[in-house]
Structure formats: structure tokens, C-alpha cells
Amino acid sequence: MTGPEFQSSQGSDNARSAGTTGGRWSGENIQGTPYGNPTAADQAQAYSAPQGPGNGMPGYPGQYGNAGQPGPYAGAAMYPGYPTPPPSTKKKVVAALLAFFLGGTGAHNFYIGNKGRAIAQLIFLIVTWVIVIVGYSLIIAGTGTEMVATYSGETYYVDEDPDMIIGGGLLAILGYLMMGALWIWTMVEFIMILTSSGRYGRDREGYMLA
């Protein structure tokens, strides 16, 4: 079959093929749109806003409002805050007074429960007083002229010892410097108790000082 009759027959076959395949043949539909290319309706459906209250983000219903602002977390009500612990049986005023008047003995640290620091302060204080007492003893022993009587009745004089006096004076000064350092140490802790700073805001069990 040739000529017009062949062309007419080929056209009718193509039309029947397009009708049975939804308007697509040889990779194209009748209108010439490439096969498998999404239409405008399909694109609108694919990129449409997700459904839900306020068009929220997918997977997070109700988390975002209509304006896109974050709202309260949906599970926040399931995790209430920790209850406030009860106050300590130790009083802040008592600890502060002990630190101000008896700080060198570590009384305030014993009261709060910081036993290690309290023992360190007490030992520091004892060593300081021993150094001061020894220093003054050396000063007294090396000062002035002393008359010594022997069993035979003879007497002689012992002159002062400058080296002993100087050594005793240096020890006494060292003891006073250590006392000053201990006083500064306890005053810092006194301020920390008043401001509830660090370990001085709580007792040994972790409760806030009342």
C-alpha cells in the first residue's frame, strides 16, 4: 500500500495507539509533552503546604504557629521541673558569725560540714601560735644582762645574745604574717557565706543554708 492510502492507514493506526496509551506514543503524547514530565497540577499538589494546625512543619504538629513562630514544645508538660529541695537545718547567720569571730579555728567549716578545710585551718592556727611563742621565748632569753650565782658563791654576768634576739624576732614576724594570711582566708569565706557562693551556699548534704 502506497501513496495517500498508506498515509491514511498509518495515521489511523497512530490515533488508535494514542487512544489506548493515554495519548502517549514513541515517548511523546499527542500534544508533544515529553513522557513522564509532571503537569502543572501535579507540581502544585507536590509542593502544596502540609496539612495540620497552622500549616506546621511535617512531623511536628502544633509546634509552629500560623506566623511560623515556635510555640511551646508539645512534650514540655510531660517533664515538669525538679521540685525545690528543702532548706538546710544549718543557718547562714550562724555560719557567718562563726567565720567572723572564730574563723581561724575552722568553726564555720565544722558547722557547715567542710571538715577537711576546717581541720586545715585549725592546724594552721596551732602552727602559727607555736611559731609566735617560740619567737618571743628566744627574744626574752637573749635580752638583757643576767647575774648567775654558782654553788661556790661566785657570781658572773651573762650578756645578751644578739643572734638569739634576731632569730626570735624573725620567728615572731613570721607567725604574725601567717596570722594575717589566715585572717584573710577566713574573711573570704565569711563573704562567700553571706553571698551563698560556691560550697558556702550549701551544707555537706547539698541543701541551701537557711
mmCIF file of N, CA and C in Angstrom, residues 63-128:
data_model
loop_
_atom_site.group_PDB
_atom_site.id
_atom_site.type_symbol
_atom_site.label_atom_id
_atom_site.label_comp_id
_atom_site.label_asym_id
_atom_site.label_seq_id
_atom_site.Cartn_x
_atom_site.Cartn_y
_atom_site.Cartn_z
ATOM 1 N N GLN A 63 3.720 22.563 66.646
ATOM 2 C CA GLN A 63 4.892 23.184 67.243
ATOM 3 C C GLN A 63 5.098 24.597 66.735
ATOM 4 N N TYR A 64 4.696 24.855 65.506
ATOM 5 C CA TYR A 64 4.842 26.181 64.919
ATOM 6 C C TYR A 64 3.461 26.784 64.675
ATOM 7 N N GLY A 65 3.361 28.048 64.948
ATOM 8 C CA GLY A 65 2.094 28.739 64.785
ATOM 9 C C GLY A 65 1.865 29.162 63.354
ATOM 10 N N ASN A 66 0.817 29.984 63.154
ATOM 11 C CA ASN A 66 0.470 30.428 61.813
ATOM 12 C C ASN A 66 1.539 31.324 61.232
ATOM 13 N N ALA A 67 2.231 32.088 62.077
ATOM 14 C CA ALA A 67 3.241 33.016 61.595
ATOM 15 C C ALA A 67 4.614 32.370 61.510
ATOM 16 N N GLY A 68 4.705 31.085 61.762
ATOM 17 C CA GLY A 68 5.981 30.417 61.708
ATOM 18 C C GLY A 68 6.797 30.565 62.970
ATOM 19 N N GLN A 69 6.251 31.157 64.034
ATOM 20 C CA GLN A 69 6.978 31.329 65.274
ATOM 21 C C GLN A 69 6.915 30.043 66.099
ATOM 22 N N PRO A 70 8.011 29.686 66.744
ATOM 23 C CA PRO A 70 7.980 28.456 67.552
ATOM 24 C C PRO A 70 7.090 28.604 68.758
ATOM 25 N N GLY A 71 6.266 27.623 68.973
ATOM 26 C CA GLY A 71 5.382 27.619 70.123
ATOM 27 C C GLY A 71 5.917 26.725 71.214
ATOM 28 N N PRO A 72 5.183 26.497 72.249
ATOM 29 C CA PRO A 72 5.653 25.624 73.333
ATOM 30 C C PRO A 72 5.836 24.195 72.854
ATOM 31 N N TYR A 73 6.885 23.590 73.338
ATOM 32 C CA TYR A 73 7.174 22.214 72.931
ATOM 33 C C TYR A 73 6.052 21.295 73.393
ATOM 34 N N ALA A 74 5.633 20.377 72.488
ATOM 35 C CA ALA A 74 4.461 19.567 72.782
ATOM 36 C C ALA A 74 4.664 18.672 73.997
ATOM 37 N N GLY A 75 5.927 18.218 74.221
ATOM 38 C CA GLY A 75 6.182 17.313 75.336
ATOM 39 C C GLY A 75 6.639 18.006 76.597
ATOM 40 N N ALA A 76 6.574 19.355 76.620
ATOM 41 C CA ALA A 76 7.078 20.067 77.793
ATOM 42 C C ALA A 76 6.276 19.745 79.034
ATOM 43 N N ALA A 77 4.974 19.537 78.865
ATOM 44 C CA ALA A 77 4.147 19.258 80.041
ATOM 45 C C ALA A 77 4.456 17.897 80.647
ATOM 46 N N MET A 78 5.116 17.023 79.865
ATOM 47 C CA MET A 78 5.417 15.693 80.375
ATOM 48 C C MET A 78 6.661 15.684 81.245
ATOM 49 N N TYR A 79 7.446 16.799 81.241
ATOM 50 C CA TYR A 79 8.680 16.866 82.017
ATOM 51 C C TYR A 79 8.637 18.061 82.947
ATOM 52 N N PRO A 80 7.936 17.966 84.047
ATOM 53 C CA PRO A 80 7.882 19.100 84.976
ATOM 54 C C PRO A 80 9.237 19.338 85.614
ATOM 55 N N GLY A 81 9.471 20.577 86.075
ATOM 56 C CA GLY A 81 10.743 20.915 86.709
ATOM 57 C C GLY A 81 10.949 20.151 87.999
ATOM 58 N N TYR A 82 12.210 20.053 88.380
ATOM 59 C CA TYR A 82 12.527 19.348 89.608
ATOM 60 C C TYR A 82 11.975 20.130 90.798
ATOM 61 N N PRO A 83 11.437 19.463 91.787
ATOM 62 C CA PRO A 83 10.914 20.184 92.953
ATOM 63 C C PRO A 83 12.044 20.839 93.727
ATOM 64 N N THR A 84 11.757 21.986 94.309
ATOM 65 C CA THR A 84 12.754 22.718 95.075
ATOM 66 C C THR A 84 13.116 21.933 96.323
ATOM 67 N N PRO A 85 14.428 21.672 96.553
ATOM 68 C CA PRO A 85 14.807 20.901 97.738
ATOM 69 C C PRO A 85 14.542 21.699 99.006
ATOM 70 N N PRO A 86 14.309 21.028 100.116
ATOM 71 C CA PRO A 86 14.049 21.744 101.370
ATOM 72 C C PRO A 86 15.307 22.459 101.836
ATOM 73 N N PRO A 87 15.158 23.542 102.594
ATOM 74 C CA PRO A 87 16.340 24.259 103.098
ATOM 75 C C PRO A 87 17.093 23.423 104.127
ATOM 76 N N SER A 88 18.358 23.787 104.316
ATOM 77 C CA SER A 88 19.205 23.067 105.250
ATOM 78 C C SER A 88 18.833 23.407 106.685
ATOM 79 N N THR A 89 19.181 22.524 107.588
ATOM 80 C CA THR A 89 18.985 22.806 109.012
ATOM 81 C C THR A 89 20.061 23.755 109.537
ATOM 82 N N LYS A 90 21.114 23.994 108.751
ATOM 83 C CA LYS A 90 22.163 24.932 109.130
ATOM 84 C C LYS A 90 21.742 26.345 108.762
ATOM 85 N N LYS A 91 22.078 27.297 109.617
ATOM 86 C CA LYS A 91 21.695 28.690 109.411
ATOM 87 C C LYS A 91 22.863 29.486 108.843
ATOM 88 N N LYS A 92 22.557 30.326 107.859
ATOM 89 C CA LYS A 92 23.584 31.154 107.259
ATOM 90 C C LYS A 92 24.137 32.173 108.258
ATOM 91 N N VAL A 93 23.261 32.721 109.096
ATOM 92 C CA VAL A 93 23.694 33.724 110.072
ATOM 93 C C VAL A 93 24.683 33.110 111.063
ATOM 94 N N VAL A 94 24.396 31.909 111.522
ATOM 95 C CA VAL A 94 25.284 31.239 112.476
ATOM 96 C C VAL A 94 26.646 30.969 111.826
ATOM 97 N N ALA A 95 26.637 30.490 110.592
ATOM 98 C CA ALA A 95 27.901 30.210 109.903
ATOM 99 C C ALA A 95 28.705 31.484 109.696
ATOM 100 N N ALA A 96 28.023 32.577 109.364
ATOM 101 C CA ALA A 96 28.726 33.848 109.164
ATOM 102 C C ALA A 96 29.338 34.360 110.461
ATOM 103 N N LEU A 97 28.617 34.268 111.568
ATOM 104 C CA LEU A 97 29.150 34.724 112.854
ATOM 105 C C LEU A 97 30.350 33.873 113.286
ATOM 106 N N LEU A 98 30.272 32.574 113.063
ATOM 107 C CA LEU A 98 31.401 31.721 113.409
ATOM 108 C C LEU A 98 32.625 32.052 112.553
ATOM 109 N N ALA A 99 32.403 32.362 111.289
ATOM 110 C CA ALA A 99 33.524 32.720 110.419
ATOM 111 C C ALA A 99 34.142 34.048 110.825
ATOM 112 N N PHE A 100 33.336 34.987 111.282
ATOM 113 C CA PHE A 100 33.849 36.317 111.629
ATOM 114 C C PHE A 100 34.608 36.305 112.948
ATOM 115 N N PHE A 101 34.087 35.620 113.947
ATOM 116 C CA PHE A 101 34.695 35.662 115.275
ATOM 117 C C PHE A 101 35.641 34.486 115.551
ATOM 118 N N LEU A 102 35.354 33.312 114.990
ATOM 119 C CA LEU A 102 36.163 32.122 115.264
ATOM 120 C C LEU A 102 36.655 31.476 113.969
ATOM 121 N N GLY A 103 36.857 32.295 112.952
ATOM 122 C CA GLY A 103 37.222 31.742 111.649
ATOM 123 C C GLY A 103 38.526 30.987 111.657
ATOM 124 N N GLY A 104 39.511 31.460 112.445
ATOM 125 C CA GLY A 104 40.804 30.794 112.468
ATOM 126 C C GLY A 104 40.745 29.372 112.989
ATOM 127 N N THR A 105 39.772 29.075 113.811
ATOM 128 C CA THR A 105 39.633 27.714 114.338
ATOM 129 C C THR A 105 38.901 26.782 113.370
ATOM 130 N N GLY A 106 38.376 27.317 112.284
ATOM 131 C CA GLY A 106 37.615 26.493 111.342
ATOM 132 C C GLY A 106 36.227 26.155 111.834
ATOM 133 N N ALA A 107 35.712 26.929 112.815
ATOM 134 C CA ALA A 107 34.414 26.595 113.404
ATOM 135 C C ALA A 107 33.300 26.641 112.370
ATOM 136 N N HIS A 108 33.332 27.624 111.477
ATOM 137 C CA HIS A 108 32.265 27.742 110.472
ATOM 138 C C HIS A 108 32.298 26.574 109.502
ATOM 139 N N ASN A 109 33.505 26.093 109.164
ATOM 140 C CA ASN A 109 33.597 24.937 108.273
ATOM 141 C C ASN A 109 33.145 23.663 108.974
ATOM 142 N N PHE A 110 33.462 23.524 110.258
ATOM 143 C CA PHE A 110 32.930 22.391 111.017
ATOM 144 C C PHE A 110 31.399 22.452 111.049
ATOM 145 N N TYR A 111 30.847 23.640 111.168
ATOM 146 C CA TYR A 111 29.392 23.804 111.265
ATOM 147 C C TYR A 111 28.711 23.429 109.944
ATOM 148 N N ILE A 112 29.285 23.874 108.839
ATOM 149 C CA ILE A 112 28.678 23.598 107.529
ATOM 150 C C ILE A 112 28.880 22.137 107.128
ATOM 151 N N GLY A 113 30.026 21.592 107.485
ATOM 152 C CA GLY A 113 30.323 20.210 107.109
ATOM 153 C C GLY A 113 31.576 20.064 106.281
ATOM 154 N N ASN A 114 32.336 21.161 106.057
ATOM 155 C CA ASN A 114 33.593 21.087 105.316
ATOM 156 C C ASN A 114 34.715 20.707 106.288
ATOM 157 N N LYS A 115 34.745 19.458 106.692
ATOM 158 C CA LYS A 115 35.660 19.045 107.758
ATOM 159 C C LYS A 115 37.118 19.113 107.321
ATOM 160 N N GLY A 116 37.404 18.788 106.077
ATOM 161 C CA GLY A 116 38.788 18.838 105.613
ATOM 162 C C GLY A 116 39.368 20.235 105.699
ATOM 163 N N ARG A 117 38.603 21.211 105.239
ATOM 164 C CA ARG A 117 39.076 22.599 105.308
ATOM 165 C C ARG A 117 39.126 23.094 106.747
ATOM 166 N N ALA A 118 38.193 22.654 107.553
ATOM 167 C CA ALA A 118 38.186 23.075 108.954
ATOM 168 C C ALA A 118 39.423 22.564 109.683
ATOM 169 N N ILE A 119 39.787 21.304 109.461
ATOM 170 C CA ILE A 119 40.975 20.742 110.108
ATOM 171 C C ILE A 119 42.229 21.457 109.622
ATOM 172 N N ALA A 120 42.288 21.790 108.333
ATOM 173 C CA ALA A 120 43.453 22.506 107.804
ATOM 174 C C ALA A 120 43.598 23.875 108.472
ATOM 175 N N GLN A 121 42.496 24.596 108.649
ATOM 176 C CA GLN A 121 42.570 25.900 109.304
ATOM 177 C C GLN A 121 42.986 25.771 110.766
ATOM 178 N N LEU A 122 42.493 24.765 111.439
ATOM 179 C CA LEU A 122 42.847 24.582 112.842
ATOM 180 C C LEU A 122 44.336 24.261 113.001
ATOM 181 N N ILE A 123 44.869 23.382 112.158
ATOM 182 C CA ILE A 123 46.297 23.060 112.211
ATOM 183 C C ILE A 123 47.134 24.290 111.879
ATOM 184 N N PHE A 124 46.699 25.052 110.896
ATOM 185 C CA PHE A 124 47.411 26.279 110.513
ATOM 186 C C PHE A 124 47.469 27.250 111.687
ATOM 187 N N LEU A 125 46.367 27.381 112.408
ATOM 188 C CA LEU A 125 46.333 28.280 113.554
ATOM 189 C C LEU A 125 47.276 27.806 114.669
ATOM 190 N N ILE A 126 47.287 26.506 114.946
ATOM 191 C CA ILE A 126 48.150 25.972 116.006
ATOM 192 C C ILE A 126 49.623 26.195 115.659
ATOM 193 N N VAL A 127 49.997 25.906 114.416
ATOM 194 C CA VAL A 127 51.383 26.108 113.995
ATOM 195 C C VAL A 127 51.761 27.578 114.105
ATOM 196 N N THR A 128 50.844 28.459 113.758
ATOM 197 C CA THR A 128 51.127 29.894 113.845
ATOM 198 C C THR A 128 51.419 30.316 115.273
#
